[in-house]
Coordinates of C-alpha atoms in Angstrom, one line a residue:
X1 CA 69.3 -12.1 -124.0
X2 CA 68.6 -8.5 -124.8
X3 CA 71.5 -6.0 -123.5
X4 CA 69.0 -3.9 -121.2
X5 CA 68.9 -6.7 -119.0
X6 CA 72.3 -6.9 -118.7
X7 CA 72.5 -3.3 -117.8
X8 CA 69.7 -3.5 -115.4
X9 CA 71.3 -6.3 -113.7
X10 CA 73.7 -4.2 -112.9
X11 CA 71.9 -1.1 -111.1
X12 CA 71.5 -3.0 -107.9
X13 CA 75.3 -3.0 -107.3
X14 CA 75.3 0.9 -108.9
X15 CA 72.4 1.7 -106.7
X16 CA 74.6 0.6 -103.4
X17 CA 77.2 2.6 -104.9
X18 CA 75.3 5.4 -104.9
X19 CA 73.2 5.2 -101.6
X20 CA 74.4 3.9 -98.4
X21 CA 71.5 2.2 -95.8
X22 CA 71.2 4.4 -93.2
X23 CA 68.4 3.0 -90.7
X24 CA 67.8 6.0 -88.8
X25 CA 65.1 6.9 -90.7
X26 CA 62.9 4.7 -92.6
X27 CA 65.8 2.5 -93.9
X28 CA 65.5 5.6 -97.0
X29 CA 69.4 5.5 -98.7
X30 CA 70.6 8.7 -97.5
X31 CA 73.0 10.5 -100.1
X32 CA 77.0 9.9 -100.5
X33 CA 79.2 12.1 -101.7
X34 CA 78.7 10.2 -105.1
X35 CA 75.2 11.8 -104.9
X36 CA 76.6 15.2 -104.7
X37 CA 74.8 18.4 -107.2
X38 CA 78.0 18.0 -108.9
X39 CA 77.9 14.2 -109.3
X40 CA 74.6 14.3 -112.1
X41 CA 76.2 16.3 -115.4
X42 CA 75.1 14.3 -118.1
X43 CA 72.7 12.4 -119.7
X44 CA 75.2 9.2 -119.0
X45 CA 75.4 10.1 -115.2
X46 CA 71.6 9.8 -115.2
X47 CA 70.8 6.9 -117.8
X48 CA 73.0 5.1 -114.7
X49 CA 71.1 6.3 -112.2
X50 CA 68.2 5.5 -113.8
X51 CA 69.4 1.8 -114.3
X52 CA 69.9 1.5 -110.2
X53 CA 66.6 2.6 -110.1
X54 CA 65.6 -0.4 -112.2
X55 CA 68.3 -2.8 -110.2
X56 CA 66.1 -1.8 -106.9
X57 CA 63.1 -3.9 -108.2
X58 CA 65.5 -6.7 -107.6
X59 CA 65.6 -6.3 -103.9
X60 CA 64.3 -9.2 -101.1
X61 CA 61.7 -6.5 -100.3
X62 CA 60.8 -6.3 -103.6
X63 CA 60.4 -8.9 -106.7
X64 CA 63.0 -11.0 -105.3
X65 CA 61.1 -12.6 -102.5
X66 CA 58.5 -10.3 -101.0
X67 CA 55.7 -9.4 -103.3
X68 CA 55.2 -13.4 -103.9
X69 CA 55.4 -14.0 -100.0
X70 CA 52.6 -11.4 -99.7
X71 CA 50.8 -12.0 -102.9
X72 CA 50.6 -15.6 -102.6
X73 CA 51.8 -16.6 -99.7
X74 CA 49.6 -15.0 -97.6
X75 CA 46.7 -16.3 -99.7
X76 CA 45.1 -19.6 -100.4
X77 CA 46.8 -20.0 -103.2
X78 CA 50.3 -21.0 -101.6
X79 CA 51.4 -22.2 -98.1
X80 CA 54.4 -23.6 -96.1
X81 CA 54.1 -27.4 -95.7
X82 CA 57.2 -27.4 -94.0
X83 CA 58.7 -25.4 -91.3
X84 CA 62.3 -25.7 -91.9
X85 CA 61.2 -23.5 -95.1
X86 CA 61.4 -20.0 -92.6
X87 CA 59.0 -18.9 -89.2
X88 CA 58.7 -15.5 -90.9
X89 CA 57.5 -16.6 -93.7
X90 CA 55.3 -19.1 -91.9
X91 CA 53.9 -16.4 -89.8
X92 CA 52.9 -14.5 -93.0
X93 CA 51.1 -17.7 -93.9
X94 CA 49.5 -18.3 -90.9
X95 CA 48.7 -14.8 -90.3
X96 CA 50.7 -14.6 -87.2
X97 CA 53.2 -11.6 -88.7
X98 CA 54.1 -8.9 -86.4
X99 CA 55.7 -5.7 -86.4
X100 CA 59.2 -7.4 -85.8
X101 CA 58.5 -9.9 -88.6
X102 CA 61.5 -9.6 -90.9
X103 CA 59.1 -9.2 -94.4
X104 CA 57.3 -5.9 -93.3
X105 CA 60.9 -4.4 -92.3
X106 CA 62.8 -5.7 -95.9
X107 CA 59.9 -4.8 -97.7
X108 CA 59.2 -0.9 -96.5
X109 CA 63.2 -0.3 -96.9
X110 CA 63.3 -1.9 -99.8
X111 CA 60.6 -0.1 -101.5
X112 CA 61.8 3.3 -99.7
X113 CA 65.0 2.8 -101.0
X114 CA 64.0 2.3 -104.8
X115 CA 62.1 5.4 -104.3
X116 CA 65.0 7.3 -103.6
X117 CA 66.9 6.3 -106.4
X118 CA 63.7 7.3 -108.7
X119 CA 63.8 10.6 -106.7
X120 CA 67.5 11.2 -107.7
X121 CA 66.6 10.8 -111.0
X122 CA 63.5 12.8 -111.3
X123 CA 64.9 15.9 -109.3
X124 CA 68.0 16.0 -110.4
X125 CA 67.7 15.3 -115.0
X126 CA 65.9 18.8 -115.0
X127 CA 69.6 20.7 -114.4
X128 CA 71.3 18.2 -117.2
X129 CA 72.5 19.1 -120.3
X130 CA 71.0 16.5 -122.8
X131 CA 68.6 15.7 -125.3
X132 CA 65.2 16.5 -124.0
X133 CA 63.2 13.8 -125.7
X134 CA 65.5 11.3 -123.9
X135 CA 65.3 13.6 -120.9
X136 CA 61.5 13.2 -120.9
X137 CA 61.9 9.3 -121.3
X138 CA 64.0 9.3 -118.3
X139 CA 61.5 11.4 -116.3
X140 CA 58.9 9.1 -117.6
X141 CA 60.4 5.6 -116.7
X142 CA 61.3 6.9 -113.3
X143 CA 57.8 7.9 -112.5
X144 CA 56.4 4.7 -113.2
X145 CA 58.8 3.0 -111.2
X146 CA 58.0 5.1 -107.9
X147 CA 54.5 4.8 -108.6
X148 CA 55.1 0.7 -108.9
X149 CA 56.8 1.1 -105.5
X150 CA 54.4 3.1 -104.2
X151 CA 51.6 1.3 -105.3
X152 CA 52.7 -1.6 -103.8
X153 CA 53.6 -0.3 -100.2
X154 CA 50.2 1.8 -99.9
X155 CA 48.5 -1.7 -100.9
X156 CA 50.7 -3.4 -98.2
X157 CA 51.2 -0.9 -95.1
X158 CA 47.7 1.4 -95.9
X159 CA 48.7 5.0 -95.0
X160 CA 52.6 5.7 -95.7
X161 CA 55.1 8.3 -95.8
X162 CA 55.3 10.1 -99.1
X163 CA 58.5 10.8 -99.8
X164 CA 59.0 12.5 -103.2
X165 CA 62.1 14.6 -102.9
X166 CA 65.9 13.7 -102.4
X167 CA 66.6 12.5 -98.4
X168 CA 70.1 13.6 -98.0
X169 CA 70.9 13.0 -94.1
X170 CA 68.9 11.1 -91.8
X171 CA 67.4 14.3 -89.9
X172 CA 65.6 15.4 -92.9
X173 CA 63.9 12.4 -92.7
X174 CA 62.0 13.2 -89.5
X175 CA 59.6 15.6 -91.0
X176 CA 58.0 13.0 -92.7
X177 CA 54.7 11.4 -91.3
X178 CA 52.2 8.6 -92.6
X179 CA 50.3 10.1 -95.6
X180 CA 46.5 9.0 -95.9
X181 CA 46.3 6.3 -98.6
X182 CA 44.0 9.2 -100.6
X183 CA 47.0 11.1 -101.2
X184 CA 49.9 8.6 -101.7
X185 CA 47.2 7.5 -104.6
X186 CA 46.8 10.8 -106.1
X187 CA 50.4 11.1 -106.3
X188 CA 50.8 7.6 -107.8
X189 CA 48.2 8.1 -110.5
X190 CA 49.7 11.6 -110.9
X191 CA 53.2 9.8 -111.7
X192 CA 51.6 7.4 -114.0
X193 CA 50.1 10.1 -116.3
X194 CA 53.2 11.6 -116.8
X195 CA 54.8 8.8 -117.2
X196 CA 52.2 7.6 -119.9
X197 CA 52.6 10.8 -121.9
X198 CA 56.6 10.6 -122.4
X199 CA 57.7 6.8 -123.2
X200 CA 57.2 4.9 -126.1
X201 CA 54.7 2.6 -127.2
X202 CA 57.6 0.0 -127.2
X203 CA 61.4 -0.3 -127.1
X204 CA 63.7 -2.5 -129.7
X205 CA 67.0 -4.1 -129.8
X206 CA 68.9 -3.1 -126.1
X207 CA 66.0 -1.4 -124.7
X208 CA 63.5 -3.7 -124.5
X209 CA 62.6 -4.6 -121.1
X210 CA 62.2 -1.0 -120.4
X211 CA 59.0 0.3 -118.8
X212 CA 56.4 1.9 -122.2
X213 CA 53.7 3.7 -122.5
X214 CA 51.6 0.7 -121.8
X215 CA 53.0 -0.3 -118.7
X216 CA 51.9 3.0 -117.4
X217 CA 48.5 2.4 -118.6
X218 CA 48.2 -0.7 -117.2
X219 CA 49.2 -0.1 -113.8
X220 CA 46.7 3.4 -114.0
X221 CA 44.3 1.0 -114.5
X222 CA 44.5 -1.7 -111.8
X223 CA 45.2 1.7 -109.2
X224 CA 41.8 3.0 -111.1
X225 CA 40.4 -0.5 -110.7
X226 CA 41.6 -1.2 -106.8
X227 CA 40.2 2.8 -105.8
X228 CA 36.4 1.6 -107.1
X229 CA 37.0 3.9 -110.1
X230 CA 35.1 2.1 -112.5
X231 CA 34.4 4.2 -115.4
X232 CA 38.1 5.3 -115.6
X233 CA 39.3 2.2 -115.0
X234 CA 37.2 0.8 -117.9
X235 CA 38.1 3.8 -120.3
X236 CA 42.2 3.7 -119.3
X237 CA 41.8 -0.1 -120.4
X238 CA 39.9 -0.2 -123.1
X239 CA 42.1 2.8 -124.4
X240 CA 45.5 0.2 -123.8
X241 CA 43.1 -2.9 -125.4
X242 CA 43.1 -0.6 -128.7
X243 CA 46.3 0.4 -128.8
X244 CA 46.9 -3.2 -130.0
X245 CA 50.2 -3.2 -129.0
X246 CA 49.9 -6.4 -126.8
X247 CA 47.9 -9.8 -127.6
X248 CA 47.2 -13.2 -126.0
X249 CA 49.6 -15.8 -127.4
X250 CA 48.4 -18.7 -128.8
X251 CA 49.4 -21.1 -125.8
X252 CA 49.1 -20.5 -121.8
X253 CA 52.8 -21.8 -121.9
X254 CA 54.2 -19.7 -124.2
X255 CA 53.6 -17.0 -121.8
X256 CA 56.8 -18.3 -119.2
X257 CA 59.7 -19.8 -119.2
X258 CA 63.5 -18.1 -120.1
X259 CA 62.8 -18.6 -123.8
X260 CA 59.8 -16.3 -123.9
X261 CA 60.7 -13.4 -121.5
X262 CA 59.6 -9.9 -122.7
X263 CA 56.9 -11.3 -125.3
X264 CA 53.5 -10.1 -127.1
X265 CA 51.7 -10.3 -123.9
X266 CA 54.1 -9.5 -121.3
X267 CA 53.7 -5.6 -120.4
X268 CA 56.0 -5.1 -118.1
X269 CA 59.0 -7.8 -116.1
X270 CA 61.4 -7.6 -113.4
X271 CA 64.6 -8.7 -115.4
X272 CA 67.1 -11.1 -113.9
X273 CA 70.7 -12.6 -115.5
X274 CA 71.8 -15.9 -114.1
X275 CA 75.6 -15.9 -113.7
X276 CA 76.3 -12.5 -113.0
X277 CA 77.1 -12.1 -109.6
X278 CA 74.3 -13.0 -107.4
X279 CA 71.8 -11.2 -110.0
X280 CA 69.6 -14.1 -111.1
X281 CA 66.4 -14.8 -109.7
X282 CA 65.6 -17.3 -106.5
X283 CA 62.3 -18.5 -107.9
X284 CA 63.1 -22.0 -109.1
X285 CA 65.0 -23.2 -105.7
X286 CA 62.3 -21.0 -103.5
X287 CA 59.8 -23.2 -104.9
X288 CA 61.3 -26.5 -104.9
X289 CA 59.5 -28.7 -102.2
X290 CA 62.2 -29.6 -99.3
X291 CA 63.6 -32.8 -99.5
X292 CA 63.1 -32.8 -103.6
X293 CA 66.7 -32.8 -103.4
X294 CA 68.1 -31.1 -107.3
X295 CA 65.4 -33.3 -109.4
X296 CA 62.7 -30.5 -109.3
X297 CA 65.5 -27.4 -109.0
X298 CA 68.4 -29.1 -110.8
X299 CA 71.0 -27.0 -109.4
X300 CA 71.0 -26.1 -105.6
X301 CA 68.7 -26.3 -102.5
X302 CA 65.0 -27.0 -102.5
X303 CA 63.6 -24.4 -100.1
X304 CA 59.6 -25.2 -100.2
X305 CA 58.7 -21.7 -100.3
X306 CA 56.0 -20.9 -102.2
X307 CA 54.0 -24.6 -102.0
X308 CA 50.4 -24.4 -103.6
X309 CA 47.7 -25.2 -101.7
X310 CA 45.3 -28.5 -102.3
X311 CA 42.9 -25.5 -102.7
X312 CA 43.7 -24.2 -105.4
X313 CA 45.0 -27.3 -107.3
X314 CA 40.9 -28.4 -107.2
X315 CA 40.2 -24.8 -108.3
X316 CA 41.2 -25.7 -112.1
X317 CA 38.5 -27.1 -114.2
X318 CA 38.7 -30.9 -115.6
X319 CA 40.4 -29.7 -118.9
X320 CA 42.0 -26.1 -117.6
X321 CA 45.4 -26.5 -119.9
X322 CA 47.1 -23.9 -117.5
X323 CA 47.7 -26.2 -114.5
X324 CA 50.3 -28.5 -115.4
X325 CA 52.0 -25.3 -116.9
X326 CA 51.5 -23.7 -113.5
X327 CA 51.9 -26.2 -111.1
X328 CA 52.8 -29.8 -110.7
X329 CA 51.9 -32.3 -108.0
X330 CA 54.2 -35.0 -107.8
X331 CA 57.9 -35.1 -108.2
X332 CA 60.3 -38.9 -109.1
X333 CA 62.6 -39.5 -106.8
X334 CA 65.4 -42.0 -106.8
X335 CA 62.5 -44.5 -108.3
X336 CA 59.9 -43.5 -106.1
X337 CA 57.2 -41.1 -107.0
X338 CA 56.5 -38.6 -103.9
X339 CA 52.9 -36.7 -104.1
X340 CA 53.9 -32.8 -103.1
X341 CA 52.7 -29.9 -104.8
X342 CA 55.2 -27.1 -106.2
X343 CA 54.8 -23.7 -109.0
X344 CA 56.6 -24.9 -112.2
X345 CA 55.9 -21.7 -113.6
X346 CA 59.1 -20.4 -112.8
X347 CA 61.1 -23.8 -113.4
X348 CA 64.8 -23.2 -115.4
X349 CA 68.5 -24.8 -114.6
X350 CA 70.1 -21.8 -112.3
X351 CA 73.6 -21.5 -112.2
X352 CA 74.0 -21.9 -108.9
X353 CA 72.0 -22.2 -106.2
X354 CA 69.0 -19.1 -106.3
X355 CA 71.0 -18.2 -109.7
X356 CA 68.3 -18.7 -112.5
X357 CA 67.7 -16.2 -115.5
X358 CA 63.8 -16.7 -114.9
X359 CA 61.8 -13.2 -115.0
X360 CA 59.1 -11.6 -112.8
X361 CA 56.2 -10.5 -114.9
X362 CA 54.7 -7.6 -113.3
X363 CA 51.9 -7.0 -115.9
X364 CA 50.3 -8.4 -119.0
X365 CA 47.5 -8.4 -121.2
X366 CA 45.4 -11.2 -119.6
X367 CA 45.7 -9.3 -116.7
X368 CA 44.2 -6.2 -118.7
X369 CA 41.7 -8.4 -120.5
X370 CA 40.3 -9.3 -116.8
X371 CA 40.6 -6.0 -115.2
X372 CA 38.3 -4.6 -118.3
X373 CA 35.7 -7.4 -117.6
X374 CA 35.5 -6.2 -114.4
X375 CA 35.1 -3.0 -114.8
X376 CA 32.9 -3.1 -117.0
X377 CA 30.7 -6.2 -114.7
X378 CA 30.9 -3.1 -111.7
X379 CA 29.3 -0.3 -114.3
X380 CA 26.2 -2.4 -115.1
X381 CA 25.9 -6.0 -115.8
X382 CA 24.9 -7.3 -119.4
X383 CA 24.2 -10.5 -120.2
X384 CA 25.9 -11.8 -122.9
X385 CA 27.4 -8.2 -123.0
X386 CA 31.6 -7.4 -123.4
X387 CA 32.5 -8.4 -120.3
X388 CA 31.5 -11.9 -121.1
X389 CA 33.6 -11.3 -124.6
X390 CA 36.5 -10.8 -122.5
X391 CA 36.1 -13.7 -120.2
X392 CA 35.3 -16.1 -122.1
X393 CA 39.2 -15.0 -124.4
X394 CA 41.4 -15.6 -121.2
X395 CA 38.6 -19.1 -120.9
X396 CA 38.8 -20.2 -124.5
X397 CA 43.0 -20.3 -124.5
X398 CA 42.9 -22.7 -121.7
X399 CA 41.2 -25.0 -123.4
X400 CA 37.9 -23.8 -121.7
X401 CA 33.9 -23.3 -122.7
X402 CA 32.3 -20.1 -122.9
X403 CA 30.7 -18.7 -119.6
X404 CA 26.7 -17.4 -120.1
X405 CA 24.4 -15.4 -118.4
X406 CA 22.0 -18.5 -119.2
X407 CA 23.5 -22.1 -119.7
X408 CA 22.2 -25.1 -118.9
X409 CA 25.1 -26.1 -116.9
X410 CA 25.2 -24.6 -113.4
X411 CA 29.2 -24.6 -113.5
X412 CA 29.1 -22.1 -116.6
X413 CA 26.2 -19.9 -116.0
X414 CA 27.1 -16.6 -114.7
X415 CA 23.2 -15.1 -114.7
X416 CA 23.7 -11.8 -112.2
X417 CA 26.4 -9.2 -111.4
X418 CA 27.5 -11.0 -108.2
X419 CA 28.2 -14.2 -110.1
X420 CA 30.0 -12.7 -112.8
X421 CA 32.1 -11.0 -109.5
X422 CA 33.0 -14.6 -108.6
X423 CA 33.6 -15.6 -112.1
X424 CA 36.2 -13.0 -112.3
X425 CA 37.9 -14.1 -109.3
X426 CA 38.0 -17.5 -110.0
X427 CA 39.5 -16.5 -113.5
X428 CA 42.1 -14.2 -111.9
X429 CA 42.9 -16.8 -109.5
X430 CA 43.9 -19.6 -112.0
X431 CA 45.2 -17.4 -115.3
X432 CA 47.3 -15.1 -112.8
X433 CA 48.5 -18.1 -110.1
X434 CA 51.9 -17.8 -108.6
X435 CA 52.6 -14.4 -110.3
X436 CA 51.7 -12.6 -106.9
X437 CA 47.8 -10.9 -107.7
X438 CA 45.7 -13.4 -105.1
X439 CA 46.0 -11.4 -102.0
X440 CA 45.6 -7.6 -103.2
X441 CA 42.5 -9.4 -105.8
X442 CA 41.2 -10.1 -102.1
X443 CA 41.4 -7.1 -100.3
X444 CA 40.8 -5.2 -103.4
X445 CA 37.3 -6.8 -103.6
X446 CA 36.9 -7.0 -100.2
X447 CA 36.4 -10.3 -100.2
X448 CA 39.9 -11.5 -98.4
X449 CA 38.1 -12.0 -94.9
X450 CA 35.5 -14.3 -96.5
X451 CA 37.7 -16.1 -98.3
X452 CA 40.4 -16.4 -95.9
X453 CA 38.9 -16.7 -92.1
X454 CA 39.4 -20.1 -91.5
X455 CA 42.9 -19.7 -92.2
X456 CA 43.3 -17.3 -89.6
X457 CA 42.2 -14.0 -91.5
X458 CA 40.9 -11.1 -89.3
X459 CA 39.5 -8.3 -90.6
X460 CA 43.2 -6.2 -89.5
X461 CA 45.1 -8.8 -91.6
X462 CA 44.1 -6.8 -94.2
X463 CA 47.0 -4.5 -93.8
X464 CA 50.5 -5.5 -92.5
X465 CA 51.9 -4.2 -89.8
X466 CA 54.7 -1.1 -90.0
X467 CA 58.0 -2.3 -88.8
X468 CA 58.3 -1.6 -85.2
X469 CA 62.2 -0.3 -85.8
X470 CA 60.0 2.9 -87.8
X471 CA 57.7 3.2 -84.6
X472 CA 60.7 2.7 -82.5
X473 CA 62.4 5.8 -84.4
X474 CA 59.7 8.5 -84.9
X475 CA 57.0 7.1 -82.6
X476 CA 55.5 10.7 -82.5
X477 CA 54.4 10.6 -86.0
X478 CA 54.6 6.6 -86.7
X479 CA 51.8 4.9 -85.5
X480 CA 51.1 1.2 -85.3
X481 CA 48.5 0.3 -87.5
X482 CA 45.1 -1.4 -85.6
X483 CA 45.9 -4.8 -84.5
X484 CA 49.5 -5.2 -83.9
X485 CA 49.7 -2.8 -80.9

């Protein structure tokens, strides 16, 4: 266990140090007295503020719960089987969430909060005294953080308030209206190149698990990829593909697990620490089916979270290597064998209940590999052209044949730019399951009302509602969006 995740585990208890929850104004961490002008001297003063920054991305509103419960959840890929499992969540699933449902309200503060930590750091390292290389790292990190957080809640919520300086009392706060989604992007992508031009290709010893220079590539392209941007989608990733600083492993399963964490082809991971005061990660007792008692979870309560659909367990092909690693469908219990689906991606021995060491992965290179194929499908299709190349790598690891513009087998032929579309989202759905992509690839292609109607999907469902306590606050400058009035 490298020391950086240590020290990241503890920036969400730094972070509360430094910024109390005020909810008078978009749950946004108004300043303490710690966060005084005279609080930030020296590079040590910001390395930990930088670290809370870090700590926010374990948040419930964040990678601790909600960006599965969006990204899945509200998909086909997962589902809740079982009431007792949470109505909130079930709404999500169901697509019966409103503006008091507790996962729009934990996520916007959550995310608001992170980015006022990231704001502390970026406005307040240009008045230290310290080395400017690590000064610029610092800047750098921070920057791709907000525009992670940013990225995420412009994706969720649509048009949000852009927030990019300090909040230091509540009344501050009520200046600031929702932003069009146009320029909450252009800030986002603006963070991301300046974060790209001052970290490091990678990090060693202690600060690996740091965000690099090709985290902020990656996460330029999928923003370049969700605003139609094709061409600079394709040139950001094909630029990150030569780097060669990242590679598919040799095995699906090599990719997870606690053994593996921070690999070849991980880019960038929410780090957790079991044992360490309420730090680790939920996943492998949020995923447990109910009534699995410890034999699936080990250690603690089975709380059916996250439960994969029949759907998407027939979506694998015959011979698709990555479905037992991502998913099981039966579990033994006292003797008897009980048929119920659950992720075993995220399976470890926590120690104690939600207390597992298991990582979120954020981004990695199959990711990158797809988006490229993608791209390149939406410039011009070519048969037989890169995009297949690309494909047919992420197909040929899970044990799968090559897809053609002109096979004799219907299930493999790809021959026109809309079936190479659907080959890419049936690729993204199974390499990327569970890790929280199947509900923004949806919108993003606009193919979530299609796919998703006779779940319940309307065409509003493609945004979540704002939390009525911000309408409730500024209703002048807050508005509902369409659909949930």
């Amino acid at each position: 266990m490298n020391n950086f995740k240590k020290i990241w585990i503890s920036g969400a208890v730094l972070l509360a140090s430094l910024t109390g929850c005020d909810q008078s104004f978009l749950e946004l961490a108004p300043i303490s007295q710690l966060n005084g002008n005279n609080f930030y001297q020296t590079g040590e003063d910001m390395k930990n503020a930088l670290t809370a920054t870090y700590g926010a991305l374990q948040y419930g509103g964040l990678y601790y719960s909600s960006m599965h419960i969006i990204g899945d959840l509200r998909s086909d890929n997962t589902w809740i089987p079982n009431p007792n499992a949470g109505a909130n969540l079930q709404e999500v699933d169901e697509f019966k969430n409103n503006a008091f449902n507790t996962i729009s309200s934990t996520t916007w503060s959550g995310h608001y909060q992170g980015i006022q930590s990231a704001n502390i750091v970026i406005e307040k390292i240009g008045a230290v005294s310290m080395d400017e290389t690590l000064k610029a790292r610092y800047t750098g990190e921070a920057k791709f953080l907000r525009a992670l957080m940013y990225f995420n809640l412009v994706r969720t919520f649509g048009d949000v308030p852009l927030v990019l300086q300090i909040i230091n009392n509540p009344s501050e706060g009520y200046s600031y209206k929702r932003e069009s989604s146009e320029l909450v992007y252009q800030n986002i992508i603006q963070d991301l190149k300046d974060a790209e031009q001052s970290l490091p290709n990678k990090y060693t010893g202690t600060d690996i698990g740091r965000a690099t220079k090709g985290a902020a590539m990656a996460l330029l392209g999928k923003v370049y990829l969700t605003q139609k941007d094709w061409q600079s989608a394709s040139a950001k990733l094909k630029e990150l593909i030569d780097m060669n600083e990242y590679q598919l492993l040799p095995t699906y399963a090599g990719v997870f697990g606690i053994a593996n964490e921070n690999n070849a082809e991980s880019i960038f991971e929410v780090q957790f620490k079991k044992g360490s005061t309420g730090e680790g990660s939920p996943y492998t007792n949020q995923f447990a089916p109910i009534g699995s008692g410890t034999v699936v979870s080990g250690i603690g309560n089975p709380l059916g979270q996250n439960i994969p659909t029949d759907d998407i367990s027939k979506a694998y092909e015959a011979a698709d290597v990555r479905k037992n690693v991502s998913m099981r469908t039966s579990y033994v219990l006292n003797g008897t064998t009980v048929s119920h689906n659950y992720v075993a991606k995220y399976l470890g021995t926590p120690a104690a209940n939600l207390d597992s060491d298991n990582n979120w992965i954020v981004l990695r290179y199959a990711d990158v590999l797809l988006m490229y194929a993608e791209a390149l499908n939406e410039i011009g299709f070519v048969a037989e052209g890169p995009a297949f190349t690309y494909l047919n790598r992420i197909r040929n690891r899970a044990g799968l044949a090559n897809k053609t513009s002109n096979n004799a087998n219907p299930l493999l032929a790809v021959p026109t730019q809309a079936a190479f579309r659907l080959a890419i989202e049936q690729e993204r759905r199974v390499e990327l399951a569970f890790e929280g992509h199947r509900w923004f690839d949806l919108v993003r292609t606009g193919r979530a009302v299609t796919v998703l109607s006779s779940l319940g999907m309307q065409s509003h469902h493609v945004l979540f509602p704002i939390p009525d306590s911000q309408i409730e606050i500024n209703p002048s400058v807050m508005v509902q969006n369409p659909g949930y009035n």
